[in-house]
PDB file of C-alpha atoms in Angstrom:
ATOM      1  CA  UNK A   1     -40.439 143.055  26.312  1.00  0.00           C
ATOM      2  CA  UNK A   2     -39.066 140.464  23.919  1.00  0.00           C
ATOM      3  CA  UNK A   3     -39.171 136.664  25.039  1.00  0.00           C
ATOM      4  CA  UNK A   4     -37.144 134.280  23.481  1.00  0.00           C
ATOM      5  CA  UNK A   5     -37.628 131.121  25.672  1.00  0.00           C
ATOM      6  CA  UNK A   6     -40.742 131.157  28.152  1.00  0.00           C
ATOM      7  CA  UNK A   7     -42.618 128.861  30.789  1.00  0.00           C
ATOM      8  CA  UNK A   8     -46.649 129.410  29.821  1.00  0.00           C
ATOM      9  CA  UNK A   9     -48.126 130.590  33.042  1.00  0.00           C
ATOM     10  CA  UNK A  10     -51.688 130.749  32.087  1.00  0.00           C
ATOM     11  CA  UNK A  11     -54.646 131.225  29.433  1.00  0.00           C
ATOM     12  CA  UNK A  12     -57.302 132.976  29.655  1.00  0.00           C
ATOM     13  CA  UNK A  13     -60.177 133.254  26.995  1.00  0.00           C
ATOM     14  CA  UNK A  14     -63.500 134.589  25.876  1.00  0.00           C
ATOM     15  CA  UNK A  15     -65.560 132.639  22.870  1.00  0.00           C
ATOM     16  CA  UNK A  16     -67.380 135.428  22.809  1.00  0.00           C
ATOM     17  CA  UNK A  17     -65.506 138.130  21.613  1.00  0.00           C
ATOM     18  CA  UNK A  18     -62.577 135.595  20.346  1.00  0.00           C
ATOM     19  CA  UNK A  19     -59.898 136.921  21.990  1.00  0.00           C
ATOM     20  CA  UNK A  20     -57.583 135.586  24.733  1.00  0.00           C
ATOM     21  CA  UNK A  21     -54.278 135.758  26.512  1.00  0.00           C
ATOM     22  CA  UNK A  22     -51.468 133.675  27.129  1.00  0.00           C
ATOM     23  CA  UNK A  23     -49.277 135.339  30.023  1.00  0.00           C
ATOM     24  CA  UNK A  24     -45.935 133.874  29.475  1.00  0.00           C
ATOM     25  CA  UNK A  25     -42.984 134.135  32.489  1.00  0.00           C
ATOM     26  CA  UNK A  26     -39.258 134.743  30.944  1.00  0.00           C
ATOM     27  CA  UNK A  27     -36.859 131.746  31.717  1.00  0.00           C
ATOM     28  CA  UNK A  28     -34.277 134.345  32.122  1.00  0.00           C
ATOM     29  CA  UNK A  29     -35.565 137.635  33.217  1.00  0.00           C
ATOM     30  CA  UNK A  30     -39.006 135.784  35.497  1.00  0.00           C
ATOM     31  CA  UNK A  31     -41.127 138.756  34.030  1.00  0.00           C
ATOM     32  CA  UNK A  32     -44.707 137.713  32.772  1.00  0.00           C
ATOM     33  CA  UNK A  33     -45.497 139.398  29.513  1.00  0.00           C
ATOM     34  CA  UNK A  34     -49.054 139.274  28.304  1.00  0.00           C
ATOM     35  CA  UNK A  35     -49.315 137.610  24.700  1.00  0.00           C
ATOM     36  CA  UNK A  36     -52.682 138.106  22.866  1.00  0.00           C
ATOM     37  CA  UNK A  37     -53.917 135.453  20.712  1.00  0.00           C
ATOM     38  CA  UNK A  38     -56.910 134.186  18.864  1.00  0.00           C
ATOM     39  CA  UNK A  39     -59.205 132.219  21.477  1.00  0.00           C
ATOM     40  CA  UNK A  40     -60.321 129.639  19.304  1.00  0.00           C
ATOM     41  CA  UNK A  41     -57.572 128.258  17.721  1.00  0.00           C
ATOM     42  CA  UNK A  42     -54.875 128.837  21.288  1.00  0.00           C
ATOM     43  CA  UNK A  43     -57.584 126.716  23.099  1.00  0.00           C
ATOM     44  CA  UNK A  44     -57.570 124.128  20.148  1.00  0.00           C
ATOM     45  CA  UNK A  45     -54.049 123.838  20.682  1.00  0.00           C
ATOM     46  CA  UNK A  46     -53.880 123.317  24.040  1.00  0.00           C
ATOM     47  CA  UNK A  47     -55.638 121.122  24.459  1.00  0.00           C
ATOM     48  CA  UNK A  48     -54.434 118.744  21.404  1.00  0.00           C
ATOM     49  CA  UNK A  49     -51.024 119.157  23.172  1.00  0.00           C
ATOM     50  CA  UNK A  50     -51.974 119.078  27.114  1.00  0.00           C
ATOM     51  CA  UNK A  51     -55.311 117.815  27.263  1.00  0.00           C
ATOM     52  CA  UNK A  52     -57.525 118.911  29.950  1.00  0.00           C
ATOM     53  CA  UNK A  53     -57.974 122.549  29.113  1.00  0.00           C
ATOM     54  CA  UNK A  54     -61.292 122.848  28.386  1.00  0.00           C
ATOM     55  CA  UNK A  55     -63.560 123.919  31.206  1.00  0.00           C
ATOM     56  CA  UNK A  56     -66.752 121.347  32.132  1.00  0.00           C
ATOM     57  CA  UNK A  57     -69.937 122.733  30.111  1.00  0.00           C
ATOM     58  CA  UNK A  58     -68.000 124.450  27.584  1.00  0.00           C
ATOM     59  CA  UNK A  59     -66.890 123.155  23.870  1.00  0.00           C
ATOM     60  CA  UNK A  60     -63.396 123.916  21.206  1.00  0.00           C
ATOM     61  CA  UNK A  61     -65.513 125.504  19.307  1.00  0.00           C
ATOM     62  CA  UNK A  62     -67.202 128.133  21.432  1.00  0.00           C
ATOM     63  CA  UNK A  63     -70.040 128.302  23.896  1.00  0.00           C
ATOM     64  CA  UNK A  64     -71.620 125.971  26.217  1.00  0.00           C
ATOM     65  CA  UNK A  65     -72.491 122.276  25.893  1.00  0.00           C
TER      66      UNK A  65
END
């Protein structure tokens, strides 16, 4: 599946292992494609541009306060 214009539906991550997900829905199609990214620097990002992303007890930078 290729998406060229998306709505983000959700993000899941683990600072453990790094890794994490963005599941995007197509504006055209309404399929949700699952987009792996780097944990770290997606959550970063999120939450410089939405704010509110990080869960209570946890940091940007990985693990727990």
């Amino acid at each position: 599946m290729e998406i060229r214009k998306g709505r983000l539906i959700q993000f899941r991550g683990s600072w453990g292992s790094g890794l994490g997900t963005l599941e995007i829905e197509d504006s055209e199609t309404g399929e949700c494609e699952p987009v792996p990214c780097d944990n770290g620097a997606t959550v970063r990002a999120l939450e410089a541009a939405f704010g509110n992303v990080i869960t209570d007890g946890h940091t940007a930078n990985g693990g727990y306060k």
